[in-house]
PDB file of C-alpha atoms and ligand atoms in Angstrom:
ATOM      1  CA  MET A1325     -62.738 -12.756  13.360  1.00  0.00           C
ATOM      2  CA  SER A1326     -61.470 -14.199  16.616  1.00  0.00           C
ATOM      3  CA  SER A1327     -57.998 -13.096  17.659  1.00  0.00           C
ATOM      4  CA  GLU A1328     -57.008 -16.727  18.228  1.00  0.00           C
ATOM      5  CA  TYR A1329     -56.533 -17.035  14.452  1.00  0.00           C
ATOM      6  CA  PRO A1330     -53.246 -16.152  12.760  1.00  0.00           C
ATOM      7  CA  GLU A1331     -52.812 -12.898  10.908  1.00  0.00           C
ATOM      8  CA  LEU A1332     -52.508 -14.067   7.317  1.00  0.00           C
ATOM      9  CA  ILE A1333     -54.069 -16.403   4.773  1.00  0.00           C
ATOM     10  CA  TRP A1334     -52.672 -17.284   1.369  1.00  0.00           C
ATOM     11  CA  LEU A1335     -55.212 -16.689  -1.409  1.00  0.00           C
ATOM     12  CA  ASP A1336     -54.547 -16.927  -5.140  1.00  0.00           C
ATOM     13  CA  GLY A1337     -50.833 -16.260  -4.840  1.00  0.00           C
ATOM     14  CA  LYS A1338     -50.887 -13.573  -2.152  1.00  0.00           C
ATOM     15  CA  LEU A1339     -50.778 -13.371   1.627  1.00  0.00           C
ATOM     16  CA  ILE A1340     -53.752 -11.334   2.813  1.00  0.00           C
ATOM     17  CA  PRO A1341     -55.258 -10.532   6.235  1.00  0.00           C
ATOM     18  CA  TRP A1342     -57.268 -13.456   7.681  1.00  0.00           C
ATOM     19  CA  ALA A1343     -60.447 -11.346   7.898  1.00  0.00           C
ATOM     20  CA  ASP A1344     -60.247 -10.366   4.197  1.00  0.00           C
ATOM     21  CA  ALA A1345     -60.146 -13.945   2.898  1.00  0.00           C
ATOM     22  CA  ASN A1346     -63.788 -13.959   1.720  1.00  0.00           C
ATOM     23  CA  VAL A1347     -65.557 -15.204  -1.405  1.00  0.00           C
ATOM     24  CA  HIS A1348     -68.713 -14.279  -3.323  1.00  0.00           C
ATOM     25  CA  VAL A1349     -71.896 -16.179  -2.380  1.00  0.00           C
ATOM     26  CA  LEU A1350     -72.149 -17.447  -5.953  1.00  0.00           C
ATOM     27  CA  THR A1351     -68.829 -19.283  -5.657  1.00  0.00           C
ATOM     28  CA  HIS A1352     -69.446 -22.454  -7.684  1.00  0.00           C
ATOM     29  CA  SER A1353     -67.910 -24.845  -5.121  1.00  0.00           C
ATOM     30  CA  LEU A1354     -70.236 -23.509  -2.403  1.00  0.00           C
ATOM     31  CA  HIS A1355     -73.254 -24.586  -4.436  1.00  0.00           C
ATOM     32  CA  TYR A1356     -72.154 -27.889  -5.918  1.00  0.00           C
ATOM     33  CA  GLY A1357     -69.281 -29.172  -3.730  1.00  0.00           C
ATOM     34  CA  LEU A1358     -66.605 -29.567  -6.397  1.00  0.00           C
ATOM     35  CA  GLY A1359     -63.379 -28.491  -4.775  1.00  0.00           C
ATOM     36  CA  VAL A1360     -60.507 -30.429  -3.246  1.00  0.00           C
ATOM     37  CA  PHE A1361     -58.560 -30.003  -0.057  1.00  0.00           C
ATOM     38  CA  GLU A1362     -55.716 -31.363   2.037  1.00  0.00           C
ATOM     39  CA  GLY A1363     -55.008 -31.669   5.741  1.00  0.00           C
ATOM     40  CA  ILE A1364     -51.336 -31.326   6.659  1.00  0.00           C
ATOM     41  CA  ARG A1365     -49.574 -30.868   9.988  1.00  0.00           C
ATOM     42  CA  ALA A1366     -46.411 -29.046  11.002  1.00  0.00           C
ATOM     43  CA  TYR A1367     -44.760 -29.920  14.309  1.00  0.00           C
ATOM     44  CA  LYS A1368     -42.179 -28.229  16.462  1.00  0.00           C
ATOM     45  CA  CYS A1369     -39.321 -30.695  16.642  1.00  0.00           C
ATOM     46  CA  GLU A1370     -36.856 -31.600  19.334  1.00  0.00           C
ATOM     47  CA  ASN A1371     -34.167 -29.384  17.757  1.00  0.00           C
ATOM     48  CA  GLY A1372     -36.449 -26.332  18.123  1.00  0.00           C
ATOM     49  CA  LYS A1373     -37.178 -26.128  14.384  1.00  0.00           C
ATOM     50  CA  THR A1374     -40.568 -26.606  12.709  1.00  0.00           C
ATOM     51  CA  ALA A1375     -41.063 -29.382  10.191  1.00  0.00           C
ATOM     52  CA  VAL A1376     -43.996 -30.112   7.891  1.00  0.00           C
ATOM     53  CA  LEU A1377     -44.865 -33.811   7.854  1.00  0.00           C
ATOM     54  CA  LEU A1378     -44.825 -35.396   4.378  1.00  0.00           C
ATOM     55  CA  LEU A1379     -45.269 -32.008   2.720  1.00  0.00           C
ATOM     56  CA  LYS A1380     -44.506 -32.934  -0.908  1.00  0.00           C
ATOM     57  CA  GLU A1381     -46.631 -36.074  -0.617  1.00  0.00           C
ATOM     58  CA  HIS A1382     -49.658 -34.158   0.656  1.00  0.00           C
ATOM     59  CA  VAL A1383     -49.302 -31.567  -2.099  1.00  0.00           C
ATOM     60  CA  GLU A1384     -49.004 -34.378  -4.642  1.00  0.00           C
ATOM     61  CA  ARG A1385     -52.297 -35.825  -3.312  1.00  0.00           C
ATOM     62  CA  LEU A1386     -53.889 -32.372  -3.667  1.00  0.00           C
ATOM     63  CA  ILE A1387     -52.714 -32.281  -7.301  1.00  0.00           C
ATOM     64  CA  ASN A1388     -53.964 -35.844  -7.835  1.00  0.00           C
ATOM     65  CA  SER A1389     -57.327 -34.968  -6.248  1.00  0.00           C
ATOM     66  CA  CYS A1390     -57.602 -32.098  -8.769  1.00  0.00           C
ATOM     67  CA  HIS A1391     -56.703 -34.473 -11.582  1.00  0.00           C
ATOM     68  CA  ILE A1392     -59.401 -36.933 -10.473  1.00  0.00           C
ATOM     69  CA  ALA A1393     -61.924 -34.094 -10.093  1.00  0.00           C
ATOM     70  CA  GLY A1394     -61.059 -32.703 -13.542  1.00  0.00           C
ATOM     71  CA  ILE A1395     -59.790 -29.389 -12.152  1.00  0.00           C
ATOM     72  CA  ASN A1396     -56.754 -27.776 -13.794  1.00  0.00           C
ATOM     73  CA  LEU A1397     -54.785 -26.517 -10.844  1.00  0.00           C
ATOM     74  CA  PRO A1398     -52.515 -23.706 -12.080  1.00  0.00           C
ATOM     75  CA  TYR A1399     -49.720 -24.280  -9.514  1.00  0.00           C
ATOM     76  CA  SER A1400     -46.842 -26.751  -9.315  1.00  0.00           C
ATOM     77  CA  ASN A1401     -45.999 -28.907  -6.308  1.00  0.00           C
ATOM     78  CA  LYS A1402     -43.014 -26.660  -5.526  1.00  0.00           C
ATOM     79  CA  GLU A1403     -45.053 -23.455  -5.718  1.00  0.00           C
ATOM     80  CA  ILE A1404     -47.608 -24.859  -3.257  1.00  0.00           C
ATOM     81  CA  CYS A1405     -44.925 -26.217  -0.891  1.00  0.00           C
ATOM     82  CA  ASP A1406     -43.173 -22.815  -0.944  1.00  0.00           C
ATOM     83  CA  ALA A1407     -46.497 -21.039  -0.268  1.00  0.00           C
ATOM     84  CA  ILE A1408     -47.156 -23.300   2.742  1.00  0.00           C
ATOM     85  CA  LYS A1409     -43.709 -22.653   4.192  1.00  0.00           C
ATOM     86  CA  LEU A1410     -44.047 -18.902   3.614  1.00  0.00           C
ATOM     87  CA  LEU A1411     -47.466 -18.872   5.307  1.00  0.00           C
ATOM     88  CA  LEU A1412     -46.114 -20.637   8.405  1.00  0.00           C
ATOM     89  CA  THR A1413     -43.083 -18.378   8.606  1.00  0.00           C
ATOM     90  CA  GLU A1414     -45.004 -15.114   8.085  1.00  0.00           C
ATOM     91  CA  ASN A1415     -47.571 -16.138  10.713  1.00  0.00           C
ATOM     92  CA  SER A1416     -44.787 -17.203  13.121  1.00  0.00           C
ATOM     93  CA  LEU A1417     -46.465 -20.592  13.513  1.00  0.00           C
ATOM     94  CA  ASP A1418     -44.121 -23.212  14.920  1.00  0.00           C
ATOM     95  CA  GLU A1419     -46.886 -25.841  15.068  1.00  0.00           C
ATOM     96  CA  ALA A1420     -49.988 -25.881  12.851  1.00  0.00           C
ATOM     97  CA  TYR A1421     -52.688 -27.684  10.961  1.00  0.00           C
ATOM     98  CA  ILE A1422     -52.509 -26.604   7.325  1.00  0.00           C
ATOM     99  CA  ARG A1423     -55.541 -26.567   5.043  1.00  0.00           C
ATOM    100  CA  PRO A1424     -55.046 -25.952   1.305  1.00  0.00           C
ATOM    101  CA  LEU A1425     -58.382 -25.715  -0.529  1.00  0.00           C
ATOM    102  CA  ASP A1426     -58.695 -25.602  -4.263  1.00  0.00           C
ATOM    103  CA  PHE A1427     -62.122 -24.360  -5.337  1.00  0.00           C
ATOM    104  CA  ILE A1428     -64.082 -23.054  -8.292  1.00  0.00           C
ATOM    105  CA  GLY A1429     -64.932 -19.386  -8.066  1.00  0.00           C
ATOM    106  CA  ASP A1430     -67.980 -17.415  -9.169  1.00  0.00           C
ATOM    107  CA  GLY A1431     -68.902 -16.677 -12.765  1.00  0.00           C
ATOM    108  CA  THR A1432     -71.423 -18.806 -14.607  1.00  0.00           C
ATOM    109  CA  MET A1433     -74.050 -20.562 -12.476  1.00  0.00           C
ATOM    110  CA  GLY A1434     -75.192 -24.113 -13.261  1.00  0.00           C
ATOM    111  CA  ILE A1435     -73.685 -27.539 -12.748  1.00  0.00           C
ATOM    112  CA  HIS A1436     -70.980 -27.205 -15.416  1.00  0.00           C
ATOM    113  CA  PRO A1437     -68.235 -24.972 -14.011  1.00  0.00           C
ATOM    114  CA  LYS A1438     -67.314 -23.818 -17.551  1.00  0.00           C
ATOM    115  CA  GLU A1439     -64.712 -21.041 -17.430  1.00  0.00           C
ATOM    116  CA  ASN A1440     -65.183 -20.130 -13.770  1.00  0.00           C
ATOM    117  CA  PRO A1441     -61.853 -19.304 -12.103  1.00  0.00           C
ATOM    118  CA  ILE A1442     -59.889 -22.049 -10.350  1.00  0.00           C
ATOM    119  CA  ARG A1443     -58.823 -20.652  -7.007  1.00  0.00           C
ATOM    120  CA  LEU A1444     -56.467 -21.839  -4.299  1.00  0.00           C
ATOM    121  CA  THR A1445     -56.318 -20.813  -0.677  1.00  0.00           C
ATOM    122  CA  ILE A1446     -54.114 -22.047   2.146  1.00  0.00           C
ATOM    123  CA  ALA A1447     -54.885 -21.452   5.804  1.00  0.00           C
ATOM    124  CA  ALA A1448     -52.898 -22.611   8.829  1.00  0.00           C
ATOM    125  CA  TRP A1449     -53.704 -22.394  12.518  1.00  0.00           C
ATOM    126  CA  PRO A1450     -52.748 -24.120  15.773  1.00  0.00           C
ATOM    127  CA  TRP A1451     -54.929 -27.209  16.240  1.00  0.00           C
ATOM    128  CA  GLY A1452     -54.575 -29.687  19.108  1.00  0.00           C
ATOM    129  CA  ALA A1453     -55.588 -33.346  19.158  1.00  0.00           C
ATOM    130  CA  TYR A1454     -58.474 -33.741  16.680  1.00  0.00           C
ATOM    131  CA  LEU A1455     -60.295 -36.347  18.786  1.00  0.00           C
ATOM    132  CA  GLY A1456     -59.180 -34.775  22.075  1.00  0.00           C
ATOM    133  CA  ASP A1457     -56.126 -35.278  24.286  1.00  0.00           C
ATOM    134  CA  ASP A1458     -58.135 -37.726  26.338  1.00  0.00           C
ATOM    135  CA  GLY A1459     -58.981 -39.668  23.185  1.00  0.00           C
ATOM    136  CA  LEU A1460     -55.294 -39.939  22.233  1.00  0.00           C
ATOM    137  CA  ASP A1461     -54.442 -41.103  25.708  1.00  0.00           C
ATOM    138  CA  LYS A1462     -57.349 -43.331  26.755  1.00  0.00           C
ATOM    139  CA  GLY A1463     -59.098 -44.108  23.470  1.00  0.00           C
ATOM    140  CA  ILE A1464     -62.410 -43.047  21.962  1.00  0.00           C
ATOM    141  CA  LYS A1465     -65.898 -44.516  21.659  1.00  0.00           C
ATOM    142  CA  ALA A1466     -66.991 -45.224  18.092  1.00  0.00           C
ATOM    143  CA  LYS A1467     -70.210 -46.246  16.385  1.00  0.00           C
ATOM    144  CA  ILE A1468     -70.777 -48.134  13.151  1.00  0.00           C
ATOM    145  CA  SER A1469     -72.647 -45.562  11.125  1.00  0.00           C
ATOM    146  CA  SER A1470     -76.088 -46.053   9.692  1.00  0.00           C
ATOM    147  CA  TYR A1471     -74.688 -44.169   6.660  1.00  0.00           C
ATOM    148  CA  THR A1472     -72.823 -46.222   4.049  1.00  0.00           C
ATOM    149  CA  ARG A1473     -69.703 -45.026   2.253  1.00  0.00           C
ATOM    150  CA  MET A1474     -70.911 -44.438  -1.270  1.00  0.00           C
ATOM    151  CA  GLY A1475     -70.040 -46.899  -4.040  1.00  0.00           C
ATOM    152  CA  VAL A1476     -66.671 -46.438  -5.680  1.00  0.00           C
ATOM    153  CA  ASN A1477     -68.137 -45.288  -8.964  1.00  0.00           C
ATOM    154  CA  SER A1478     -70.086 -42.489  -7.246  1.00  0.00           C
ATOM    155  CA  PHE A1479     -67.535 -41.401  -4.728  1.00  0.00           C
ATOM    156  CA  MET A1480     -63.975 -40.829  -5.921  1.00  0.00           C
ATOM    157  CA  THR A1481     -62.339 -42.380  -2.862  1.00  0.00           C
ATOM    158  CA  LYS A1482     -58.743 -41.514  -3.776  1.00  0.00           C
ATOM    159  CA  ALA A1483     -59.545 -37.797  -3.878  1.00  0.00           C
ATOM    160  CA  LYS A1484     -60.263 -35.424  -1.030  1.00  0.00           C
ATOM    161  CA  ILE A1485     -63.200 -33.844  -2.858  1.00  0.00           C
ATOM    162  CA  CYS A1486     -65.232 -31.404  -0.715  1.00  0.00           C
ATOM    163  CA  GLY A1487     -68.593 -32.949  -1.615  1.00  0.00           C
ATOM    164  CA  ASN A1488     -67.399 -36.396  -0.482  1.00  0.00           C
ATOM    165  CA  TYR A1489     -67.409 -35.090   3.055  1.00  0.00           C
ATOM    166  CA  VAL A1490     -71.192 -34.612   3.234  1.00  0.00           C
ATOM    167  CA  ASN A1491     -71.344 -38.373   3.849  1.00  0.00           C
ATOM    168  CA  SER A1492     -68.725 -38.013   6.611  1.00  0.00           C
ATOM    169  CA  ILE A1493     -70.524 -35.027   8.164  1.00  0.00           C
ATOM    170  CA  GLN A1494     -73.831 -36.920   8.359  1.00  0.00           C
ATOM    171  CA  ALA A1495     -72.094 -39.879  10.001  1.00  0.00           C
ATOM    172  CA  LYS A1496     -70.158 -37.655  12.419  1.00  0.00           C
ATOM    173  CA  ILE A1497     -73.254 -35.701  13.493  1.00  0.00           C
ATOM    174  CA  GLU A1498     -75.234 -38.898  13.986  1.00  0.00           C
ATOM    175  CA  ALA A1499     -72.504 -40.564  16.085  1.00  0.00           C
ATOM    176  CA  THR A1500     -71.632 -37.562  18.244  1.00  0.00           C
ATOM    177  CA  SER A1501     -75.266 -36.655  18.880  1.00  0.00           C
ATOM    178  CA  MET A1502     -75.666 -40.184  20.291  1.00  0.00           C
ATOM    179  CA  GLY A1503     -72.720 -39.731  22.644  1.00  0.00           C
ATOM    180  CA  PHE A1504     -70.001 -41.417  20.573  1.00  0.00           C
ATOM    181  CA  ASP A1505     -66.772 -39.695  19.544  1.00  0.00           C
ATOM    182  CA  GLU A1506     -66.498 -40.961  15.977  1.00  0.00           C
ATOM    183  CA  ALA A1507     -68.368 -42.880  13.286  1.00  0.00           C
ATOM    184  CA  LEU A1508     -67.025 -45.860  11.357  1.00  0.00           C
ATOM    185  CA  LEU A1509     -68.416 -46.307   7.872  1.00  0.00           C
ATOM    186  CA  LEU A1510     -69.042 -49.581   6.090  1.00  0.00           C
ATOM    187  CA  ASP A1511     -68.611 -49.839   2.336  1.00  0.00           C
ATOM    188  CA  SER A1512     -71.493 -50.622   0.012  1.00  0.00           C
ATOM    189  CA  GLU A1513     -70.904 -54.365   0.537  1.00  0.00           C
ATOM    190  CA  GLY A1514     -70.977 -54.107   4.335  1.00  0.00           C
ATOM    191  CA  TYR A1515     -67.246 -54.306   5.100  1.00  0.00           C
ATOM    192  CA  LEU A1516     -65.358 -51.766   7.178  1.00  0.00           C
ATOM    193  CA  ALA A1517     -64.154 -48.848   5.083  1.00  0.00           C
ATOM    194  CA  GLU A1518     -62.877 -45.982   7.236  1.00  0.00           C
ATOM    195  CA  GLY A1519     -63.735 -43.320   9.786  1.00  0.00           C
ATOM    196  CA  THR A1520     -65.170 -39.943   8.788  1.00  0.00           C
ATOM    197  CA  GLY A1521     -61.629 -38.616   8.329  1.00  0.00           C
ATOM    198  CA  GLU A1522     -59.402 -41.507   9.360  1.00  0.00           C
ATOM    199  CA  ASN A1523     -58.293 -44.954   8.267  1.00  0.00           C
ATOM    200  CA  ILE A1524     -58.864 -47.910  10.568  1.00  0.00           C
ATOM    201  CA  PHE A1525     -56.664 -50.724  11.893  1.00  0.00           C
ATOM    202  CA  MET A1526     -57.472 -53.669  14.136  1.00  0.00           C
ATOM    203  CA  VAL A1527     -55.095 -55.952  16.052  1.00  0.00           C
ATOM    204  CA  ARG A1528     -55.870 -59.588  16.688  1.00  0.00           C
ATOM    205  CA  ASP A1529     -53.430 -62.194  18.014  1.00  0.00           C
ATOM    206  CA  GLY A1530     -50.542 -59.768  17.546  1.00  0.00           C
ATOM    207  CA  LYS A1531     -51.328 -59.136  13.875  1.00  0.00           C
ATOM    208  CA  LEU A1532     -52.585 -55.942  12.256  1.00  0.00           C
ATOM    209  CA  LYS A1533     -55.422 -55.841   9.787  1.00  0.00           C
ATOM    210  CA  THR A1534     -56.588 -52.848   7.749  1.00  0.00           C
ATOM    211  CA  PRO A1535     -59.039 -52.615   4.844  1.00  0.00           C
ATOM    212  CA  PRO A1536     -57.488 -52.705   1.354  1.00  0.00           C
ATOM    213  CA  LEU A1537     -57.415 -49.467  -0.657  1.00  0.00           C
ATOM    214  CA  THR A1538     -60.442 -50.434  -2.772  1.00  0.00           C
ATOM    215  CA  SER A1539     -62.964 -48.032  -1.263  1.00  0.00           C
ATOM    216  CA  ILE A1540     -60.950 -45.759   1.015  1.00  0.00           C
ATOM    217  CA  LEU A1541     -58.625 -42.785   0.948  1.00  0.00           C
ATOM    218  CA  GLU A1542     -54.974 -43.750   0.664  1.00  0.00           C
ATOM    219  CA  GLY A1543     -54.027 -42.175   3.993  1.00  0.00           C
ATOM    220  CA  PHE A1544     -50.454 -41.126   4.653  1.00  0.00           C
ATOM    221  CA  THR A1545     -50.712 -42.023   8.338  1.00  0.00           C
ATOM    222  CA  ARG A1546     -51.934 -45.469   7.228  1.00  0.00           C
ATOM    223  CA  ASN A1547     -48.801 -45.697   5.044  1.00  0.00           C
ATOM    224  CA  CYS A1548     -46.638 -44.667   8.021  1.00  0.00           C
ATOM    225  CA  ILE A1549     -48.185 -47.464  10.119  1.00  0.00           C
ATOM    226  CA  LEU A1550     -47.601 -50.008   7.347  1.00  0.00           C
ATOM    227  CA  ARG A1551     -43.937 -48.984   7.230  1.00  0.00           C
ATOM    228  CA  LEU A1552     -43.543 -48.991  11.045  1.00  0.00           C
ATOM    229  CA  ALA A1553     -45.208 -52.391  11.296  1.00  0.00           C
ATOM    230  CA  LYS A1554     -42.808 -53.795   8.702  1.00  0.00           C
ATOM    231  CA  ASP A1555     -39.786 -52.271  10.425  1.00  0.00           C
ATOM    232  CA  ASN A1556     -40.944 -53.723  13.776  1.00  0.00           C
ATOM    233  CA  ASN A1557     -41.759 -57.180  12.399  1.00  0.00           C
ATOM    234  CA  ILE A1558     -45.489 -56.839  13.066  1.00  0.00           C
ATOM    235  CA  SER A1559     -47.447 -58.653  10.405  1.00  0.00           C
ATOM    236  CA  VAL A1560     -50.141 -56.686   8.524  1.00  0.00           C
ATOM    237  CA  GLU A1561     -52.931 -57.957   6.316  1.00  0.00           C
ATOM    238  CA  GLN A1562     -54.713 -55.547   4.005  1.00  0.00           C
ATOM    239  CA  GLN A1563     -57.957 -57.448   3.953  1.00  0.00           C
ATOM    240  CA  ARG A1564     -61.663 -56.751   4.270  1.00  0.00           C
ATOM    241  CA  PHE A1565     -63.321 -57.398   7.624  1.00  0.00           C
ATOM    242  CA  THR A1566     -66.751 -57.113   9.153  1.00  0.00           C
ATOM    243  CA  ARG A1567     -68.083 -55.186  12.132  1.00  0.00           C
ATOM    244  CA  ASP A1568     -68.335 -58.303  14.289  1.00  0.00           C
ATOM    245  CA  GLU A1569     -64.666 -59.113  13.674  1.00  0.00           C
ATOM    246  CA  LEU A1570     -63.921 -55.604  14.913  1.00  0.00           C
ATOM    247  CA  TYR A1571     -65.964 -56.233  18.089  1.00  0.00           C
ATOM    248  CA  ILE A1572     -63.696 -59.166  19.002  1.00  0.00           C
ATOM    249  CA  ALA A1573     -60.425 -57.434  18.109  1.00  0.00           C
ATOM    250  CA  ASP A1574     -57.817 -57.081  20.859  1.00  0.00           C
ATOM    251  CA  GLU A1575     -57.101 -53.496  19.823  1.00  0.00           C
ATOM    252  CA  VAL A1576     -58.480 -50.974  17.325  1.00  0.00           C
ATOM    253  CA  PHE A1577     -57.031 -47.622  16.333  1.00  0.00           C
ATOM    254  CA  LEU A1578     -57.665 -44.852  13.807  1.00  0.00           C
ATOM    255  CA  THR A1579     -55.015 -43.070  11.762  1.00  0.00           C
ATOM    256  CA  GLY A1580     -55.069 -39.654  10.122  1.00  0.00           C
ATOM    257  CA  THR A1581     -53.099 -36.442   9.848  1.00  0.00           C
ATOM    258  CA  ALA A1582     -55.648 -34.726  12.085  1.00  0.00           C
ATOM    259  CA  ALA A1583     -56.437 -37.716  14.352  1.00  0.00           C
ATOM    260  CA  GLU A1584     -52.795 -38.960  14.392  1.00  0.00           C
ATOM    261  CA  ILE A1585     -52.930 -42.421  16.041  1.00  0.00           C
ATOM    262  CA  THR A1586     -56.107 -42.522  18.143  1.00  0.00           C
ATOM    263  CA  PRO A1587     -56.965 -45.720  20.041  1.00  0.00           C
ATOM    264  CA  VAL A1588     -60.589 -46.923  20.002  1.00  0.00           C
ATOM    265  CA  ARG A1589     -61.695 -48.359  23.339  1.00  0.00           C
ATOM    266  CA  GLU A1590     -65.352 -49.088  22.604  1.00  0.00           C
ATOM    267  CA  ILE A1591     -67.433 -49.765  19.478  1.00  0.00           C
ATOM    268  CA  ASP A1592     -71.237 -49.900  19.506  1.00  0.00           C
ATOM    269  CA  LEU A1593     -71.179 -50.061  23.330  1.00  0.00           C
ATOM    270  CA  ARG A1594     -68.893 -53.115  23.246  1.00  0.00           C
ATOM    271  CA  LYS A1595     -65.534 -52.928  24.995  1.00  0.00           C
ATOM    272  CA  ILE A1596     -62.566 -53.507  22.675  1.00  0.00           C
ATOM    273  CA  GLY A1597     -59.983 -55.798  24.295  1.00  0.00           C
ATOM    274  CA  THR A1598     -59.396 -54.603  27.840  1.00  0.00           C
ATOM    275  CA  GLY A1599     -61.169 -51.305  27.120  1.00  0.00           C
ATOM    276  CA  LYS A1600     -57.813 -49.510  27.255  1.00  0.00           C
ATOM    277  CA  PRO A1601     -55.297 -48.742  24.475  1.00  0.00           C
ATOM    278  CA  GLY A1602     -53.419 -51.968  23.775  1.00  0.00           C
ATOM    279  CA  LYS A1603     -49.677 -52.672  23.672  1.00  0.00           C
ATOM    280  CA  ILE A1604     -49.258 -52.575  19.886  1.00  0.00           C
ATOM    281  CA  THR A1605     -51.335 -49.394  19.523  1.00  0.00           C
ATOM    282  CA  LYS A1606     -49.289 -47.688  22.224  1.00  0.00           C
ATOM    283  CA  LYS A1607     -45.991 -48.771  20.723  1.00  0.00           C
ATOM    284  CA  LEU A1608     -46.946 -47.533  17.240  1.00  0.00           C
ATOM    285  CA  GLN A1609     -48.349 -44.307  18.683  1.00  0.00           C
ATOM    286  CA  GLU A1610     -45.174 -43.617  20.644  1.00  0.00           C
ATOM    287  CA  THR A1611     -42.949 -44.388  17.653  1.00  0.00           C
ATOM    288  CA  TYR A1612     -45.052 -42.105  15.415  1.00  0.00           C
ATOM    289  CA  PHE A1613     -44.951 -39.221  17.922  1.00  0.00           C
ATOM    290  CA  ASN A1614     -41.174 -39.550  18.251  1.00  0.00           C
ATOM    291  CA  ILE A1615     -40.749 -39.463  14.473  1.00  0.00           C
ATOM    292  CA  ILE A1616     -42.924 -36.371  13.929  1.00  0.00           C
ATOM    293  CA  ARG A1617     -41.021 -34.545  16.678  1.00  0.00           C
ATOM    294  CA  GLY A1618     -37.756 -35.266  14.856  1.00  0.00           C
ATOM    295  CA  LYS A1619     -36.494 -37.738  17.463  1.00  0.00           C
ATOM    296  CA  ASN A1620     -35.855 -40.637  15.088  1.00  0.00           C
ATOM    297  CA  GLU A1621     -33.225 -40.105  12.392  1.00  0.00           C
ATOM    298  CA  LYS A1622     -34.290 -43.259  10.549  1.00  0.00           C
ATOM    299  CA  TYR A1623     -37.461 -41.535   9.341  1.00  0.00           C
ATOM    300  CA  ALA A1624     -35.947 -38.053   8.861  1.00  0.00           C
ATOM    301  CA  GLU A1625     -37.128 -38.016   5.231  1.00  0.00           C
ATOM    302  CA  TRP A1626     -40.760 -37.688   6.424  1.00  0.00           C
ATOM    303  CA  LEU A1627     -39.982 -34.197   7.736  1.00  0.00           C
ATOM    304  CA  ASP A1628     -39.550 -31.035   5.706  1.00  0.00           C
ATOM    305  CA  TYR A1629     -38.021 -28.319   7.894  1.00  0.00           C
ATOM    306  CA  LEU A1630     -38.912 -24.650   7.384  1.00  0.00           C
TER     307      LEU A1630
HETATM  308  C1  PLP B1474     -61.849 -40.027   4.527  1.00  0.00           C
HETATM  309  C2  PLP B1474     -60.471 -40.035   5.065  1.00  0.00           C
HETATM  310  N1  PLP B1474     -59.855 -41.207   5.270  1.00  0.00           N
HETATM  311  C3  PLP B1474     -58.614 -41.270   5.765  1.00  0.00           C
HETATM  312  C4  PLP B1474     -57.909 -40.121   6.077  1.00  0.00           C
HETATM  313  C5  PLP B1474     -56.511 -40.217   6.617  1.00  0.00           C
HETATM  314  O1  PLP B1474     -55.582 -39.739   5.673  1.00  0.00           O
HETATM  315  P1  PLP B1474     -54.207 -39.109   6.112  1.00  0.00           P
HETATM  316  O2  PLP B1474     -53.557 -40.086   7.016  1.00  0.00           O
HETATM  317  O3  PLP B1474     -53.449 -38.926   4.828  1.00  0.00           O
HETATM  318  O4  PLP B1474     -54.499 -37.819   6.781  1.00  0.00           O
HETATM  319  C6  PLP B1474     -58.507 -38.868   5.874  1.00  0.00           C
HETATM  320  C7  PLP B1474     -57.777 -37.627   6.168  1.00  0.00           C
HETATM  321  O5  PLP B1474     -57.256 -37.001   5.292  1.00  0.00           O
HETATM  322  C8  PLP B1474     -59.821 -38.824   5.341  1.00  0.00           C
HETATM  323  O6  PLP B1474     -60.431 -37.649   5.142  1.00  0.00           O
END
């Protein structure tokens, strides 16, 4: 394993060497995709300490994803939060992307997981801007995917279920192989849903618009933007919109723990607004980055210090 990775991984209650964190090839989740995961970030703050962003909330979503998936996770929120903090401390990570993954181990084969063990692993490693530093700064190029987000009775949209991401992977590969940075997926009725791992916002005439929660993941970064918009008197509508409305938006941006606040400068080869990150996007981005670096006391409750 590459030396750029940290020393330890948490697996089933223990910290073990990164290279030893392996599973059997008959691991049930590998075959059928039933497992759930989270994406969390820890940042080094202005005061020199490390804080995990919305830690309890992310762990609660992991527990909820398990509940939706019908998996009995044998750990409490506190036990998982403590494990994450221990992992960061023992690996001396002052800044990290954190990936808890709850999966079904090997035992019986076949669709029904029966009594196969429920396992939990947590990895953490340094990870820069998900869509690139340039993307954060200048904006990315996106494509409306030819893949549709699956219908809400097939795809449990409120859960980060591993198998859900096959749809995202197909869309991402298609878009990037055509020279775009990210794919935007429409729902089964043709309205904007979300990116492959991000929520979407558009700005028109000074107002924000984002799809309602009907067919999307309830993103925490989306929630942060809703709160920041309210606190800054920017009006927000949670309403469906179409791809052509997006083409004539003044600004578009994506939100996600990994992607943070990433401006979109072009969609389907059409310039968005001026083709540069707009004023509202930049203001929200700057406010968000100040908060996660511990520079804004008003939102101190979003941060959980090690
Ligand atoms: C499909 C999807 N939508 C939206 C998001 C954004 O969610 P969050 O802001 O909680 O990271 C993610 C990332 O977790 C995602 O995978």
